[in-house]
Tab-separated table of N, CA and C in Angstrom:
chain	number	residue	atom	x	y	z
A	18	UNK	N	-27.863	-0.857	19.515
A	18	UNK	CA	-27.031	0.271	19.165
A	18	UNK	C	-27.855	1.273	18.382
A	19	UNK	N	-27.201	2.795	17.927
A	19	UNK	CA	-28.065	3.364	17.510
A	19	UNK	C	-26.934	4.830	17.286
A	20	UNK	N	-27.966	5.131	16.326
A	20	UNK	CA	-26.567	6.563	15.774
A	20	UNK	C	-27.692	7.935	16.629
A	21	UNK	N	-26.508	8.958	16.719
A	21	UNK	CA	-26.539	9.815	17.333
A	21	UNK	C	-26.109	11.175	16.891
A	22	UNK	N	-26.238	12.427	16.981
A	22	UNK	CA	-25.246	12.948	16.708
A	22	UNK	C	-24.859	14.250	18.330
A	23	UNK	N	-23.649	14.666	18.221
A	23	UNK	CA	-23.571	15.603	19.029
A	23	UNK	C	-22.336	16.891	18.430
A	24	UNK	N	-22.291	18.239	19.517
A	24	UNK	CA	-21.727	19.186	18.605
A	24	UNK	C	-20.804	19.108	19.137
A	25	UNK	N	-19.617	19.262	18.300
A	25	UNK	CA	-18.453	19.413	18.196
A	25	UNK	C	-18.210	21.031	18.171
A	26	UNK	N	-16.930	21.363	18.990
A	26	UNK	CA	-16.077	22.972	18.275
A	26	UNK	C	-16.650	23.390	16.986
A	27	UNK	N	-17.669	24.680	17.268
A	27	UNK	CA	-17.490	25.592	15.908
A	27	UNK	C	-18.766	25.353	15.307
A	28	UNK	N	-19.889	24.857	16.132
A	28	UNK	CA	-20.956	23.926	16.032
A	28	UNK	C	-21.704	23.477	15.108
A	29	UNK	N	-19.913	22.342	14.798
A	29	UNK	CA	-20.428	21.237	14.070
A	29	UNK	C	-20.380	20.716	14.431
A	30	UNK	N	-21.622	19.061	13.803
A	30	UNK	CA	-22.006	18.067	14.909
A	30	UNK	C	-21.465	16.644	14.056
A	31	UNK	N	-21.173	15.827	14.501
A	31	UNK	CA	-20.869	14.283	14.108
A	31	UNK	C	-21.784	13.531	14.494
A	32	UNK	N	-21.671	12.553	13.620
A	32	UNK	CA	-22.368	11.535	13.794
A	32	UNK	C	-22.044	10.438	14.001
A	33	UNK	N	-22.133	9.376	15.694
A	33	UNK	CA	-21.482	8.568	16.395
A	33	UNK	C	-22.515	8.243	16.610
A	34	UNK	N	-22.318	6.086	16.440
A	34	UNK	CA	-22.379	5.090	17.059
A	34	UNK	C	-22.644	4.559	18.134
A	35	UNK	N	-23.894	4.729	18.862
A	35	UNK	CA	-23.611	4.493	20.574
A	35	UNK	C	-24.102	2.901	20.505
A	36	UNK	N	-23.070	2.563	21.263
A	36	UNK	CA	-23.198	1.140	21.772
A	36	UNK	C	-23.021	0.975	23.128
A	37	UNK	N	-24.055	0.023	23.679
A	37	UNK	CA	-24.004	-0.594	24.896
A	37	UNK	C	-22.613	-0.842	25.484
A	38	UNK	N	-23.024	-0.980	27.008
A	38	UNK	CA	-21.203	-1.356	27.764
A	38	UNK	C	-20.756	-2.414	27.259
A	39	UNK	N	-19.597	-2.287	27.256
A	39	UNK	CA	-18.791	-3.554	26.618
A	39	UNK	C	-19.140	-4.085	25.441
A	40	UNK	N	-19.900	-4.050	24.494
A	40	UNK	CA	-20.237	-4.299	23.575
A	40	UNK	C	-19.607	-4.084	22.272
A	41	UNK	N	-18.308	-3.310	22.264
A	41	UNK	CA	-17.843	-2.679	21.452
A	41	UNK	C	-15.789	-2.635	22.074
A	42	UNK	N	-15.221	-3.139	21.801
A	42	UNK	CA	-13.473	-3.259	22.664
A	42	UNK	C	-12.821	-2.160	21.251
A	43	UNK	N	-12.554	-1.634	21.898
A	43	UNK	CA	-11.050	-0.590	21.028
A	43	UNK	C	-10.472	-1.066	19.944
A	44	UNK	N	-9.619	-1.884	21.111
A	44	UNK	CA	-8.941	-3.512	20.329
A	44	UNK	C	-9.042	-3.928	18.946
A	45	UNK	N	-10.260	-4.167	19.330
A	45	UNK	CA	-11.541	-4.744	18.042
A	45	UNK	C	-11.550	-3.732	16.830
A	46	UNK	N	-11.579	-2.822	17.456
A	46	UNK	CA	-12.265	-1.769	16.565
A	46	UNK	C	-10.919	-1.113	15.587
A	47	UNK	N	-9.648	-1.204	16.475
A	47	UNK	CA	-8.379	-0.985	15.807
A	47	UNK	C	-8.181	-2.228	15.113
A	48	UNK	N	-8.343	-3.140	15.194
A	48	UNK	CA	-7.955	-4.757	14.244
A	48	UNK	C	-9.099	-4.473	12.899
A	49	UNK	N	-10.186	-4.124	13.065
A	49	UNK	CA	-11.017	-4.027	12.167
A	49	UNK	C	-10.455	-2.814	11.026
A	50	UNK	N	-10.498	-1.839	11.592
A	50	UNK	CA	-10.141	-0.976	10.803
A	50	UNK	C	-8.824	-1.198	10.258
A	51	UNK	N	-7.261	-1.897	10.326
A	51	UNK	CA	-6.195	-1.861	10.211
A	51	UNK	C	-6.626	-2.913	9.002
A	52	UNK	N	-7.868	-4.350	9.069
A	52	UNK	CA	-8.100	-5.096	8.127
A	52	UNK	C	-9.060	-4.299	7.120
A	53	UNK	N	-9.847	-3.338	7.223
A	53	UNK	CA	-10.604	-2.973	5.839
A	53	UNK	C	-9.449	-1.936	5.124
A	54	UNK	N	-8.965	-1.182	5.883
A	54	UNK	CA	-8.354	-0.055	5.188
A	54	UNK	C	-6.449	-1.015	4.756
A	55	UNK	N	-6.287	-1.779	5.183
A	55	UNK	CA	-5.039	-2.124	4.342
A	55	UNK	C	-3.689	-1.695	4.953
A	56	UNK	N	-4.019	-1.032	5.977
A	56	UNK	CA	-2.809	-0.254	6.591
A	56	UNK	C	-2.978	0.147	8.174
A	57	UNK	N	-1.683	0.029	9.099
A	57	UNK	CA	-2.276	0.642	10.350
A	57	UNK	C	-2.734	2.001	10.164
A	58	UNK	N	-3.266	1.591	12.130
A	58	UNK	CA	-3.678	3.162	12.372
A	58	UNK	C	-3.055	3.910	12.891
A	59	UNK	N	-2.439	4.782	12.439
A	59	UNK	CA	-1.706	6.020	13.056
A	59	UNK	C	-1.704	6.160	14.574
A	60	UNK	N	-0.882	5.988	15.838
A	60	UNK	CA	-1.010	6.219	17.084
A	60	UNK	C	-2.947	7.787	17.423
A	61	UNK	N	-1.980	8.569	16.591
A	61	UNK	CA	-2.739	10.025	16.399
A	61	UNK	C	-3.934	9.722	16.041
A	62	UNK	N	-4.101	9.273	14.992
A	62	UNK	CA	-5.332	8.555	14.608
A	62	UNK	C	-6.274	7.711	15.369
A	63	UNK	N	-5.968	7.103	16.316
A	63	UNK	CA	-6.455	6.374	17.165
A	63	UNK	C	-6.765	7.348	18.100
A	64	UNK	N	-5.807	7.990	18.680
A	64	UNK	CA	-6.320	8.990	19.886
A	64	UNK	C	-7.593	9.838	19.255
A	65	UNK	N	-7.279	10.279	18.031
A	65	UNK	CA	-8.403	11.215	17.658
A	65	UNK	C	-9.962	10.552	17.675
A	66	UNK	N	-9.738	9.437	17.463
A	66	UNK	CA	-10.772	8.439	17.557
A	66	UNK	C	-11.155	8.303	19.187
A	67	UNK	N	-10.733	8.520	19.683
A	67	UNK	CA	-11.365	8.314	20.709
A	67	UNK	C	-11.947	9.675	21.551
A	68	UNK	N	-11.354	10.579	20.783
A	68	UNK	CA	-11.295	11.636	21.639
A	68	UNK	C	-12.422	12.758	21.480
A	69	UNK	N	-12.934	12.367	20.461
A	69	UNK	CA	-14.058	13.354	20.464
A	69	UNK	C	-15.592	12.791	20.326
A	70	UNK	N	-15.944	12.276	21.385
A	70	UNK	CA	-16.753	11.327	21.824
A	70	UNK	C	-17.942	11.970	22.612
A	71	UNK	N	-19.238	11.472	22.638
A	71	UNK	CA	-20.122	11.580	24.034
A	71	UNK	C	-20.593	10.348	24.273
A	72	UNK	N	-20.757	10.162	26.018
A	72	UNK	CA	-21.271	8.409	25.948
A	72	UNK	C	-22.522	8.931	26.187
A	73	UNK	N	-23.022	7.942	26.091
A	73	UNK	CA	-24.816	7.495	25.935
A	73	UNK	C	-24.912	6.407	26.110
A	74	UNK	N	-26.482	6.123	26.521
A	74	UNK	CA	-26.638	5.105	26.516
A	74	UNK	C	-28.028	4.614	26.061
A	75	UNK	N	-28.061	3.526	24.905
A	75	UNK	CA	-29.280	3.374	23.841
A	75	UNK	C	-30.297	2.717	24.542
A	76	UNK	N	-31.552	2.782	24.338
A	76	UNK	CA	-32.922	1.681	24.552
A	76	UNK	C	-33.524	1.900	23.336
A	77	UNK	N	-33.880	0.719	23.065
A	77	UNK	CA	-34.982	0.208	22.571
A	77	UNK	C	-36.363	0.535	23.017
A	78	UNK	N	-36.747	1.384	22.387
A	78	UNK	CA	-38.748	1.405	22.790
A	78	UNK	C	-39.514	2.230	21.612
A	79	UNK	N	-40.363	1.397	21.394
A	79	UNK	CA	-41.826	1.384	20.007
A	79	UNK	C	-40.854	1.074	19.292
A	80	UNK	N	-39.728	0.080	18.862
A	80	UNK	CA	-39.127	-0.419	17.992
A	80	UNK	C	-38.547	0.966	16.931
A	81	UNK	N	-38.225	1.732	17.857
A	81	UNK	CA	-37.341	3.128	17.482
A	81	UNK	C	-36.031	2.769	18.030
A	82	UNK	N	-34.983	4.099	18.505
A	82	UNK	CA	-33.879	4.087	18.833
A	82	UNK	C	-33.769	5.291	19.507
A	83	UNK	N	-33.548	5.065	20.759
A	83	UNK	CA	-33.825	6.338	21.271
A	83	UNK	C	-32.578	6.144	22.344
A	84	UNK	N	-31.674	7.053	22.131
A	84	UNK	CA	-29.881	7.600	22.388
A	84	UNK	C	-29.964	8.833	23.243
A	85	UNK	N	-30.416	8.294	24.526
A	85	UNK	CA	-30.064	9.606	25.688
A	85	UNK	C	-28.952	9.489	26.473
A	86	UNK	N	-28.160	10.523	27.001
A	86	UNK	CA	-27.522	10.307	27.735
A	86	UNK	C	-28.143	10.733	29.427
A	87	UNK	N	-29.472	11.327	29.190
A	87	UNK	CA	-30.306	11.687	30.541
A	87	UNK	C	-30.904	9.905	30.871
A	88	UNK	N	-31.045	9.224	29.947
A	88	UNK	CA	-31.828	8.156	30.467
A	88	UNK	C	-30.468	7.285	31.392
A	89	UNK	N	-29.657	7.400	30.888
A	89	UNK	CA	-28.420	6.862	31.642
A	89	UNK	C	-28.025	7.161	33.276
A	90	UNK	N	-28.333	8.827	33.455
A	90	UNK	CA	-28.378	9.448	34.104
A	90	UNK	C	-29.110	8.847	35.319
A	91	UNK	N	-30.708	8.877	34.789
A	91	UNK	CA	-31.705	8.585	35.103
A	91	UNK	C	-31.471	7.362	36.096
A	92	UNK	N	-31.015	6.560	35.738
A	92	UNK	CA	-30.626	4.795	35.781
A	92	UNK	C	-29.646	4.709	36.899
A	93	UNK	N	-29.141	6.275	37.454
A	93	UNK	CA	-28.005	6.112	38.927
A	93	UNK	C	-27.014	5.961	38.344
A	94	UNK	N	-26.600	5.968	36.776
A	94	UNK	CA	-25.037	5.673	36.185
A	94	UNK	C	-24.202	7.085	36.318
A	95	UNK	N	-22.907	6.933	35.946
A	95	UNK	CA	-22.219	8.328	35.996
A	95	UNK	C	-22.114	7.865	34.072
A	96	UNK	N	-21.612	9.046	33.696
A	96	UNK	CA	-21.078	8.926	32.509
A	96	UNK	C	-19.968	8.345	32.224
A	97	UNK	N	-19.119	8.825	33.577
A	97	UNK	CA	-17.886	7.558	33.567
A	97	UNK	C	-18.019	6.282	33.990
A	98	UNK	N	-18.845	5.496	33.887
A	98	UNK	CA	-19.244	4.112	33.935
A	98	UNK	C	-18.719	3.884	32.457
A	99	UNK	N	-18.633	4.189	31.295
A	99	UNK	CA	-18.941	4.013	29.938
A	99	UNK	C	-17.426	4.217	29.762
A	100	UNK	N	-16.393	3.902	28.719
A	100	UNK	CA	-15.478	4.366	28.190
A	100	UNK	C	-16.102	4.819	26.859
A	101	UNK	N	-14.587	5.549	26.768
A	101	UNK	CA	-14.610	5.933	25.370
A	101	UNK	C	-14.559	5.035	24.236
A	102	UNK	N	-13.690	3.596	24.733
A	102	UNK	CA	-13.748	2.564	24.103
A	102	UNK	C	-14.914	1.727	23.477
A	103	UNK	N	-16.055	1.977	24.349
A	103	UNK	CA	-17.060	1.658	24.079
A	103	UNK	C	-17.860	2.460	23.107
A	104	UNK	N	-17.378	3.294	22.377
A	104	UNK	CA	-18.680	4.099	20.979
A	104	UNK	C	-17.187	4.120	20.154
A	105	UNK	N	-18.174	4.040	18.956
A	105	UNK	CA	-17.629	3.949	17.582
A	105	UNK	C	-18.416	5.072	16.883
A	106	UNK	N	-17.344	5.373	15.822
A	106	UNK	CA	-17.932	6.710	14.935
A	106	UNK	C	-18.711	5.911	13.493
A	107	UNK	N	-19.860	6.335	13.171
A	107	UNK	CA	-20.984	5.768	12.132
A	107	UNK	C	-20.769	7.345	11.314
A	108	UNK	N	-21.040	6.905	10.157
A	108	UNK	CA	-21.060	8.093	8.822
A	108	UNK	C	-22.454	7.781	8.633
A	109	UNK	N	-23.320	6.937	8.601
A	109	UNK	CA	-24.744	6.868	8.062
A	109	UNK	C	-25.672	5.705	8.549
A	110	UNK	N	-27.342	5.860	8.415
A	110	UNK	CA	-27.725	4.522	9.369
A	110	UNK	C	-27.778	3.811	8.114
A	111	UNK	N	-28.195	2.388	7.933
A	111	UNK	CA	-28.559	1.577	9.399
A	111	UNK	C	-28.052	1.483	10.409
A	112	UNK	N	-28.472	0.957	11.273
A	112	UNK	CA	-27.882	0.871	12.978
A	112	UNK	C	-26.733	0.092	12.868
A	113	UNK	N	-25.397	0.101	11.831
A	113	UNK	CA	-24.773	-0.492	12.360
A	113	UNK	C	-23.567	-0.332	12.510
A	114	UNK	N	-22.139	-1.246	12.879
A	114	UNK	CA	-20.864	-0.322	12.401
A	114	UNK	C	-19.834	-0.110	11.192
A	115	UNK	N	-19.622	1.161	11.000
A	115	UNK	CA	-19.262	1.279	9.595
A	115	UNK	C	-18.131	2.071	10.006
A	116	UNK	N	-17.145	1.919	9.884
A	116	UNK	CA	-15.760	2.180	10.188
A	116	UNK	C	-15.487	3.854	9.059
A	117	UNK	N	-14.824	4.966	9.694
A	117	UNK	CA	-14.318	5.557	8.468
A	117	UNK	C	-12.707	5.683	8.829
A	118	UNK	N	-12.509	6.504	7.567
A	118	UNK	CA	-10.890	6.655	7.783
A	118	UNK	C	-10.738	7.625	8.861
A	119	UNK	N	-9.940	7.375	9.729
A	119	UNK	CA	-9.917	7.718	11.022
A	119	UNK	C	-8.416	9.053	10.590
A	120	UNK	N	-7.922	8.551	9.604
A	120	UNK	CA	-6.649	9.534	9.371
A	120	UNK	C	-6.717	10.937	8.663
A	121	UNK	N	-8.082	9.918	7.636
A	121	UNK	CA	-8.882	11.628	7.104
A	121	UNK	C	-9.342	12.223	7.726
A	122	UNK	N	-10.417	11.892	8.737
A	122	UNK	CA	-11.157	12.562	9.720
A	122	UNK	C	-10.196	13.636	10.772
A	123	UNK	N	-9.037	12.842	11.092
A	123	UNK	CA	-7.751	13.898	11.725
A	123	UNK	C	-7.215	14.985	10.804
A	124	UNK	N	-7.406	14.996	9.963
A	124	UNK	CA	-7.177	15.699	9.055
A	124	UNK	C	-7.857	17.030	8.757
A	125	UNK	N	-9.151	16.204	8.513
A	125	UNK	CA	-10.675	17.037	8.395
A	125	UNK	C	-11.269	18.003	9.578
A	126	UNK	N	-10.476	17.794	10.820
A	126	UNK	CA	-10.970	18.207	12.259
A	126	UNK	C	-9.848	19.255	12.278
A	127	UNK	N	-8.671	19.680	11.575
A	127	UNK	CA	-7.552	20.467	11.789
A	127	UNK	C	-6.705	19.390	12.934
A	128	UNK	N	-6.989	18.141	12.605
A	128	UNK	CA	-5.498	17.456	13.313
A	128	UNK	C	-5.268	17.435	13.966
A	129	UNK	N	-6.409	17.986	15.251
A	129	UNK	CA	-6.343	17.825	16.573
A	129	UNK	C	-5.907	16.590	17.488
């Protein structure tokens, strides 16, 4: 896995999580977050989470992290091979996953 960022409306950019296929279930990722933060996740909240996304897809090489979505390309994949389910949003590295409040962030985006 490996963080990324891409631009968002108004060009600002976020910083997202790319993880391999399947490597990463929604599911998961809604059970996780509903157990650190203490409370569900908002239907809205969840959609927003998913919704402002780019897939990619990570390799490993010279023990870097290198997050193209051309190398994917490259490889005969479509972009829709990937769900949205599959990337998670990262606030900072290390490479790994770090959940944020998904209700602030709806918030923070004008609530889209």
């Amino acid at each position: 896995m490996g963080v990324t960022k891409y631009e968002a409306e108004g060009w600002r950019t976020m910083s997202i999580l790319v993880m391999e296929k399947f490597q990463c279930d929604l599911k998961d990722l809604i059970r996780e977050y509903q157990a650190k933060m203490g409370r569900p996740l908002p239907i809205k909240a969840a959609l927003q989470l998913c919704e402002h996304v780019i897939v990619a897809l990570q390799r490993r090489r010279w023990g870097g992290v290198v997050c193209a979505l051309q190398q994917f390309h490259a490889a005969g994949k479509a972009h829709q091979d990937l769900s949205k389910g599959n990337i998670m949003f990262s606030l900072t590295v290390p490479f790994m996953p770090k959940l944020i409040d998904a209700s602030r962030a709806s918030r923070s985006s004008g609530g889209r």
